[in-house]
Amino acid sequence: MADVQGIWTAENEQQFWAALNQILSAPCNSYEFLDNALRSWLDLVSKARDEYLDDEDEIANCSEQLIHSPLFSANKDYVRTQIIYSLLQEDEYAPLHVIANFLLSDGRAEEETFRQMIKEGCFVRLLELIKGCGGKDSRLHRLLLQLMYEMSRIERLRDEDLMQIDDGFVTYLFQLIEALADDANDPYHYSVIRVLLVLNEQYMVAATSAATEPSSISPTTNRVIKLLGVHGDSYRTFGENIILLLNRETETSQQLLILKLLYLLFTTSATYEYFYTNDLHVLLDVIIRNLLDLPSEMDILRHTYLRVLAPLLAHTQLSKPPHYKRGQILSLIDILRGTGNAHFMPPEPTTIRLLDRVASTPWLAEEEPESPSLSPIGSLSLSQTGSAVSVIAKVSEKPGVKTPSRKSDMAAQAKGKSEHGGSPPRPPPPRTLRAQKSLPEVPRHKHGVPVVHPPVPVPHLHVNGAGQKKMPPKLPPPRRRAKIIAAVGAEVRTPSETPSPIGPAPVS
């Protein structure tokens, strides 16, 4: 609650949300009351950042409450301007975190916020803050990287802003990618990679404008490509991660950013062999899969993939034997041309021209050599491989637009037909079971001679190691009862010693 001096405090989380609601619902009849309300909102949320707002979504909730409050709805331009000026002047990390979170949330809803930030010179301020808070406040550091990325992909940066980017800042970003991530939700440093991708696009747009507009400043050096060409061996993780990002990305604008960088890497001699060969194999697999999965209406993205594919095959290690997936690449070209395939519509002229450029790669156009030493390893000329950089630089798509999938569209259509009573999918043809073949009859004669099968020998049984099986002893025959002497202890004598039953014993 507010004290005598108008400073809002909260002893627990419940009091914090109650105070925040009270600040944003108070009437503001003048700019003085409006400024006091904005200061109270910023001060209250800044103090609660490290106490109650551990999650970034909770801070974003505070920003959303301000955006949907009557205070902001009636004074949008004034509030945005005041918060942008606060970004340029504030030095403490907690208030900067709240300010950057609001500008990110508001800019994603209204792109004009990002354009106004560029006009006011916020890009250079973000450069300073990112380099300054890297090892001190990781939460603010990640948020500032996201803000720079979102702001830079909406509007072209001014030439004086690009000139403020030095080799030290780009090197710092590459070193962040090589280090271990401190964010479990971003183990591959995608927030840093996206900043490098959007800076590369800004350099391409600036170079195109310098070539077409005589009044523009001379083009600045693309420091992303420059450092990869000079110190590429030290920043291999960046290359591995952008291939992973391309493999997983479903947003069209993100894929275009990656493809623009790949195009420059494969058309710049210093970066022909920046990637490992195994990474190039993965990249080629991803490109083939995405080209086959793109629907017919995605011409812009398909053209960009083909423009990257031509120098990839001609200039990198893929041009050397053994040639990786030569047959699949030729099949891809035939499929995209619509040769004998009813699922792909006939391509338009630009696609045919780009397919011809890919097919003219020397090791694709000629037959496979018998010996690797006879392989024509050459590079396509710039007129053959290179679309002008201006063509690649102008390709763009609105943020948030997902790339449709041919497979998912076909599955959705089949599901829709079955739900609306349409013709169900045709069942597969029944399997025809072949009759089981009988075993061949054993021949009784061989060349007229009867076949006599020898008897199967019975194995000899060895028991107890004696060689023959021992029989158990026979039981003795039962004795007759008359011959048994009933007297206990009577001695059994032989017939000669048995006394006569009549008369006394003889006297010796």
mmCIF file of C-alpha atoms in Angstrom, residues 166-405:
data_model
loop_
_atom_site.group_PDB
_atom_site.id
_atom_site.type_symbol
_atom_site.label_atom_id
_atom_site.label_comp_id
_atom_site.label_asym_id
_atom_site.label_seq_id
_atom_site.Cartn_x
_atom_site.Cartn_y
_atom_site.Cartn_z
ATOM 1 C CA ASP A 166 31.899 -3.537 -34.059
ATOM 2 C CA ASP A 167 33.798 -6.803 -34.271
ATOM 3 C CA GLY A 168 33.898 -6.999 -30.490
ATOM 4 C CA PHE A 169 30.112 -7.195 -30.152
ATOM 5 C CA VAL A 170 29.722 -9.891 -32.830
ATOM 6 C CA THR A 171 32.633 -11.850 -31.342
ATOM 7 C CA TYR A 172 30.966 -11.597 -27.939
ATOM 8 C CA LEU A 173 27.788 -13.172 -29.365
ATOM 9 C CA PHE A 174 29.735 -16.010 -31.010
ATOM 10 C CA GLN A 175 31.554 -16.701 -27.748
ATOM 11 C CA LEU A 176 28.242 -16.906 -25.898
ATOM 12 C CA ILE A 177 27.150 -19.674 -28.272
ATOM 13 C CA GLU A 178 30.367 -21.611 -27.741
ATOM 14 C CA ALA A 179 29.973 -21.454 -23.949
ATOM 15 C CA LEU A 180 27.596 -23.597 -21.920
ATOM 16 C CA ALA A 181 24.052 -22.287 -21.688
ATOM 17 C CA ASP A 182 22.820 -20.992 -18.327
ATOM 18 C CA ASP A 183 19.165 -21.301 -19.368
ATOM 19 C CA ALA A 184 17.615 -24.778 -19.330
ATOM 20 C CA ASN A 185 14.860 -23.564 -21.660
ATOM 21 C CA ASP A 186 17.386 -22.411 -24.275
ATOM 22 C CA PRO A 187 20.280 -24.912 -24.286
ATOM 23 C CA TYR A 188 21.291 -24.079 -27.879
ATOM 24 C CA HIS A 189 21.442 -20.280 -27.421
ATOM 25 C CA TYR A 190 18.671 -19.676 -29.945
ATOM 26 C CA SER A 191 18.094 -16.180 -28.537
ATOM 27 C CA VAL A 192 21.695 -15.267 -29.405
ATOM 28 C CA ILE A 193 21.598 -17.041 -32.775
ATOM 29 C CA ARG A 194 18.485 -15.123 -33.799
ATOM 30 C CA VAL A 195 20.232 -11.814 -33.108
ATOM 31 C CA LEU A 196 23.115 -12.827 -35.387
ATOM 32 C CA LEU A 197 20.679 -13.949 -38.087
ATOM 33 C CA VAL A 198 18.751 -10.696 -38.027
ATOM 34 C CA LEU A 199 21.974 -8.651 -38.048
ATOM 35 C CA ASN A 200 23.081 -10.559 -41.140
ATOM 36 C CA GLU A 201 19.771 -9.702 -42.803
ATOM 37 C CA GLN A 202 20.203 -6.030 -41.895
ATOM 38 C CA TYR A 203 23.649 -6.044 -43.511
ATOM 39 C CA MET A 204 22.186 -7.589 -46.684
ATOM 40 C CA VAL A 205 19.406 -5.005 -46.850
ATOM 41 C CA ALA A 206 21.918 -2.190 -46.312
ATOM 42 C CA ALA A 207 24.153 -3.507 -49.113
ATOM 43 C CA THR A 208 21.177 -3.722 -51.467
ATOM 44 C CA SER A 209 20.061 -0.173 -50.661
ATOM 45 C CA ALA A 210 23.580 1.145 -51.227
ATOM 46 C CA ALA A 211 23.608 -0.425 -54.689
ATOM 47 C CA THR A 212 20.190 0.884 -55.701
ATOM 48 C CA GLU A 213 20.068 4.254 -53.902
ATOM 49 C CA PRO A 214 22.841 6.680 -54.880
ATOM 50 C CA SER A 215 22.154 8.920 -51.873
ATOM 51 C CA SER A 216 22.695 6.155 -49.301
ATOM 52 C CA ILE A 217 25.878 5.704 -47.311
ATOM 53 C CA SER A 218 28.465 3.269 -48.613
ATOM 54 C CA PRO A 219 27.694 -0.263 -47.441
ATOM 55 C CA THR A 220 29.185 -1.386 -44.185
ATOM 56 C CA THR A 221 31.073 -4.639 -43.813
ATOM 57 C CA ASN A 222 28.973 -7.661 -42.912
ATOM 58 C CA ARG A 223 30.748 -8.468 -39.679
ATOM 59 C CA VAL A 224 28.915 -11.769 -39.201
ATOM 60 C CA ILE A 225 30.294 -13.209 -42.455
ATOM 61 C CA LYS A 226 33.636 -11.506 -41.915
ATOM 62 C CA LEU A 227 34.273 -13.151 -38.542
ATOM 63 C CA LEU A 228 33.088 -16.555 -39.755
ATOM 64 C CA GLY A 229 35.484 -16.274 -42.674
ATOM 65 C CA VAL A 230 38.442 -15.325 -40.482
ATOM 66 C CA HIS A 231 37.737 -17.275 -37.285
ATOM 67 C CA GLY A 232 35.216 -19.859 -38.463
ATOM 68 C CA ASP A 233 37.133 -22.757 -36.939
ATOM 69 C CA SER A 234 36.562 -21.273 -33.481
ATOM 70 C CA TYR A 235 32.800 -20.900 -33.929
ATOM 71 C CA ARG A 236 31.683 -24.279 -35.271
ATOM 72 C CA THR A 237 28.903 -24.594 -32.696
ATOM 73 C CA PHE A 238 27.057 -21.725 -34.338
ATOM 74 C CA GLY A 239 26.936 -23.609 -37.635
ATOM 75 C CA GLU A 240 25.739 -26.810 -35.991
ATOM 76 C CA ASN A 241 22.986 -24.995 -34.130
ATOM 77 C CA ILE A 242 21.574 -23.131 -37.120
ATOM 78 C CA ILE A 243 21.170 -26.479 -38.917
ATOM 79 C CA LEU A 244 19.319 -27.819 -35.881
ATOM 80 C CA LEU A 245 17.203 -24.679 -35.849
ATOM 81 C CA LEU A 246 16.349 -25.034 -39.554
ATOM 82 C CA ASN A 247 15.406 -28.675 -38.985
ATOM 83 C CA ARG A 248 12.940 -27.780 -36.217
ATOM 84 C CA GLU A 249 11.686 -24.366 -37.302
ATOM 85 C CA THR A 250 8.079 -24.072 -38.494
ATOM 86 C CA GLU A 251 7.907 -20.275 -38.819
ATOM 87 C CA THR A 252 8.497 -19.071 -42.366
ATOM 88 C CA SER A 253 10.318 -15.861 -41.422
ATOM 89 C CA GLN A 254 12.781 -17.815 -39.273
ATOM 90 C CA GLN A 255 13.555 -20.218 -42.113
ATOM 91 C CA LEU A 256 14.174 -17.295 -44.459
ATOM 92 C CA LEU A 257 16.623 -15.718 -42.007
ATOM 93 C CA ILE A 258 18.624 -18.946 -41.815
ATOM 94 C CA LEU A 259 18.589 -19.453 -45.577
ATOM 95 C CA LYS A 260 19.867 -15.920 -46.167
ATOM 96 C CA LEU A 261 22.883 -16.586 -43.979
ATOM 97 C CA LEU A 262 23.505 -19.975 -45.620
ATOM 98 C CA TYR A 263 23.373 -18.352 -49.052
ATOM 99 C CA LEU A 264 26.129 -15.892 -48.132
ATOM 100 C CA LEU A 265 28.230 -18.647 -46.533
ATOM 101 C CA PHE A 266 28.040 -20.804 -49.679
ATOM 102 C CA THR A 267 28.739 -17.927 -52.074
ATOM 103 C CA THR A 268 31.673 -16.454 -50.136
ATOM 104 C CA SER A 269 34.954 -18.220 -50.877
ATOM 105 C CA ALA A 270 36.294 -17.757 -47.336
ATOM 106 C CA THR A 271 33.353 -19.708 -45.859
ATOM 107 C CA TYR A 272 32.873 -22.467 -48.470
ATOM 108 C CA GLU A 273 34.089 -25.112 -46.032
ATOM 109 C CA TYR A 274 32.902 -23.555 -42.770
ATOM 110 C CA PHE A 275 30.653 -26.544 -41.978
ATOM 111 C CA TYR A 276 31.808 -30.046 -41.222
ATOM 112 C CA THR A 277 31.018 -32.610 -43.926
ATOM 113 C CA ASN A 278 28.624 -34.520 -41.680
ATOM 114 C CA ASP A 279 26.750 -31.294 -40.938
ATOM 115 C CA LEU A 280 26.438 -30.667 -44.672
ATOM 116 C CA HIS A 281 24.906 -34.123 -45.066
ATOM 117 C CA VAL A 282 22.319 -33.273 -42.423
ATOM 118 C CA LEU A 283 21.645 -29.904 -44.054
ATOM 119 C CA LEU A 284 21.121 -31.517 -47.460
ATOM 120 C CA ASP A 285 18.682 -34.016 -45.939
ATOM 121 C CA VAL A 286 16.722 -31.183 -44.321
ATOM 122 C CA ILE A 287 16.548 -29.189 -47.561
ATOM 123 C CA ILE A 288 15.357 -32.202 -49.588
ATOM 124 C CA ARG A 289 12.700 -33.022 -47.001
ATOM 125 C CA ASN A 290 11.431 -29.437 -46.752
ATOM 126 C CA LEU A 291 11.295 -28.977 -50.526
ATOM 127 C CA LEU A 292 9.211 -32.114 -50.925
ATOM 128 C CA ASP A 293 6.909 -31.079 -48.090
ATOM 129 C CA LEU A 294 6.218 -27.506 -49.245
ATOM 130 C CA PRO A 295 2.753 -26.920 -50.742
ATOM 131 C CA SER A 296 2.445 -25.540 -54.252
ATOM 132 C CA GLU A 297 1.580 -22.015 -53.094
ATOM 133 C CA MET A 298 4.823 -21.565 -51.085
ATOM 134 C CA ASP A 299 6.821 -20.270 -54.049
ATOM 135 C CA ILE A 300 8.885 -17.693 -52.148
ATOM 136 C CA LEU A 301 10.224 -20.186 -49.642
ATOM 137 C CA ARG A 302 10.776 -22.828 -52.337
ATOM 138 C CA HIS A 303 12.767 -20.386 -54.478
ATOM 139 C CA THR A 304 14.961 -19.465 -51.504
ATOM 140 C CA TYR A 305 15.691 -23.117 -50.740
ATOM 141 C CA LEU A 306 16.681 -23.719 -54.381
ATOM 142 C CA ARG A 307 18.882 -20.629 -54.435
ATOM 143 C CA VAL A 308 20.761 -22.015 -51.434
ATOM 144 C CA LEU A 309 20.895 -25.564 -52.811
ATOM 145 C CA ALA A 310 22.836 -24.624 -55.979
ATOM 146 C CA PRO A 311 25.952 -23.140 -54.274
ATOM 147 C CA LEU A 312 25.719 -25.771 -51.520
ATOM 148 C CA LEU A 313 26.251 -28.521 -54.103
ATOM 149 C CA ALA A 314 28.792 -26.605 -56.162
ATOM 150 C CA HIS A 315 31.104 -24.966 -53.625
ATOM 151 C CA THR A 316 31.228 -27.075 -50.467
ATOM 152 C CA GLN A 317 32.677 -30.493 -49.662
ATOM 153 C CA LEU A 318 29.582 -32.025 -51.269
ATOM 154 C CA SER A 319 31.162 -31.351 -54.670
ATOM 155 C CA LYS A 320 33.886 -33.895 -53.915
ATOM 156 C CA PRO A 321 33.458 -37.653 -54.262
ATOM 157 C CA PRO A 322 31.919 -39.759 -52.956
ATOM 158 C CA HIS A 323 28.918 -37.620 -53.877
ATOM 159 C CA TYR A 324 26.260 -37.726 -51.202
ATOM 160 C CA LYS A 325 22.731 -38.689 -52.322
ATOM 161 C CA ARG A 326 23.223 -37.906 -55.988
ATOM 162 C CA GLY A 327 20.265 -40.103 -56.947
ATOM 163 C CA GLN A 328 17.922 -38.457 -54.438
ATOM 164 C CA ILE A 329 18.861 -34.991 -55.681
ATOM 165 C CA LEU A 330 18.132 -35.954 -59.283
ATOM 166 C CA SER A 331 14.825 -37.486 -58.200
ATOM 167 C CA LEU A 332 13.993 -34.271 -56.326
ATOM 168 C CA ILE A 333 14.607 -32.212 -59.455
ATOM 169 C CA ASP A 334 12.334 -34.482 -61.519
ATOM 170 C CA ILE A 335 9.586 -34.362 -58.900
ATOM 171 C CA LEU A 336 9.634 -30.561 -58.597
ATOM 172 C CA ARG A 337 9.538 -30.321 -62.370
ATOM 173 C CA GLY A 338 6.352 -32.377 -62.290
ATOM 174 C CA THR A 339 7.800 -35.194 -64.364
ATOM 175 C CA GLY A 340 5.338 -38.074 -64.160
ATOM 176 C CA ASN A 341 4.009 -37.005 -60.749
ATOM 177 C CA ALA A 342 0.352 -36.130 -60.316
ATOM 178 C CA HIS A 343 0.807 -34.799 -56.764
ATOM 179 C CA PHE A 344 2.951 -31.827 -57.848
ATOM 180 C CA MET A 345 1.543 -29.084 -60.059
ATOM 181 C CA PRO A 346 3.596 -27.910 -63.043
ATOM 182 C CA PRO A 347 6.088 -25.338 -61.717
ATOM 183 C CA GLU A 348 6.153 -21.700 -62.741
ATOM 184 C CA PRO A 349 9.081 -20.264 -64.771
ATOM 185 C CA THR A 350 11.186 -19.131 -61.789
ATOM 186 C CA THR A 351 11.144 -22.587 -60.235
ATOM 187 C CA ILE A 352 12.121 -24.173 -63.573
ATOM 188 C CA ARG A 353 15.013 -21.749 -63.957
ATOM 189 C CA LEU A 354 16.270 -22.448 -60.435
ATOM 190 C CA LEU A 355 15.927 -26.200 -60.947
ATOM 191 C CA ASP A 356 17.964 -25.941 -64.138
ATOM 192 C CA ARG A 357 20.634 -24.086 -62.171
ATOM 193 C CA VAL A 358 20.788 -26.885 -59.601
ATOM 194 C CA ALA A 359 20.835 -29.551 -62.326
ATOM 195 C CA SER A 360 23.754 -27.838 -64.063
ATOM 196 C CA THR A 361 26.057 -28.630 -61.140
ATOM 197 C CA PRO A 362 28.985 -30.514 -62.781
ATOM 198 C CA TRP A 363 28.818 -33.666 -60.673
ATOM 199 C CA LEU A 364 25.049 -33.851 -61.130
ATOM 200 C CA ALA A 365 25.006 -33.171 -64.856
ATOM 201 C CA GLU A 366 27.610 -35.806 -65.740
ATOM 202 C CA GLU A 367 27.586 -39.529 -65.124
ATOM 203 C CA GLU A 368 29.272 -40.920 -62.054
ATOM 204 C CA PRO A 369 32.953 -41.527 -62.854
ATOM 205 C CA GLU A 370 34.544 -44.927 -62.442
ATOM 206 C CA SER A 371 37.430 -43.491 -60.483
ATOM 207 C CA PRO A 372 37.318 -40.581 -58.024
ATOM 208 C CA SER A 373 40.366 -39.079 -59.724
ATOM 209 C CA LEU A 374 38.335 -38.551 -62.897
ATOM 210 C CA SER A 375 35.613 -36.592 -61.093
ATOM 211 C CA PRO A 376 35.142 -33.084 -62.498
ATOM 212 C CA ILE A 377 35.406 -31.022 -59.338
ATOM 213 C CA GLY A 378 34.631 -27.508 -60.333
ATOM 214 C CA SER A 379 32.713 -24.499 -59.084
ATOM 215 C CA LEU A 380 29.861 -22.826 -60.774
ATOM 216 C CA SER A 381 30.439 -19.291 -61.838
ATOM 217 C CA LEU A 382 28.736 -16.434 -60.053
ATOM 218 C CA SER A 383 26.303 -16.058 -62.934
ATOM 219 C CA GLN A 384 25.325 -19.702 -62.574
ATOM 220 C CA THR A 385 25.003 -19.971 -58.790
ATOM 221 C CA GLY A 386 24.267 -16.558 -57.601
ATOM 222 C CA SER A 387 21.041 -14.883 -57.549
ATOM 223 C CA ALA A 388 21.848 -11.303 -56.816
ATOM 224 C CA VAL A 389 22.057 -10.594 -53.103
ATOM 225 C CA SER A 390 19.266 -8.097 -53.564
ATOM 226 C CA VAL A 391 16.846 -10.880 -54.540
ATOM 227 C CA ILE A 392 17.649 -12.864 -51.411
ATOM 228 C CA ALA A 393 17.631 -9.779 -49.179
ATOM 229 C CA LYS A 394 14.148 -8.667 -50.283
ATOM 230 C CA VAL A 395 12.536 -11.989 -49.407
ATOM 231 C CA SER A 396 10.515 -11.622 -46.217
ATOM 232 C CA GLU A 397 7.471 -12.871 -44.359
ATOM 233 C CA LYS A 398 5.431 -11.561 -41.459
ATOM 234 C CA PRO A 399 6.557 -12.839 -38.051
ATOM 235 C CA GLY A 400 4.470 -15.643 -36.641
ATOM 236 C CA VAL A 401 3.320 -17.107 -39.964
ATOM 237 C CA LYS A 402 3.712 -20.892 -39.875
ATOM 238 C CA THR A 403 4.918 -22.797 -42.915
ATOM 239 C CA PRO A 404 2.172 -25.164 -44.131
ATOM 240 C CA SER A 405 2.984 -28.802 -44.716
#
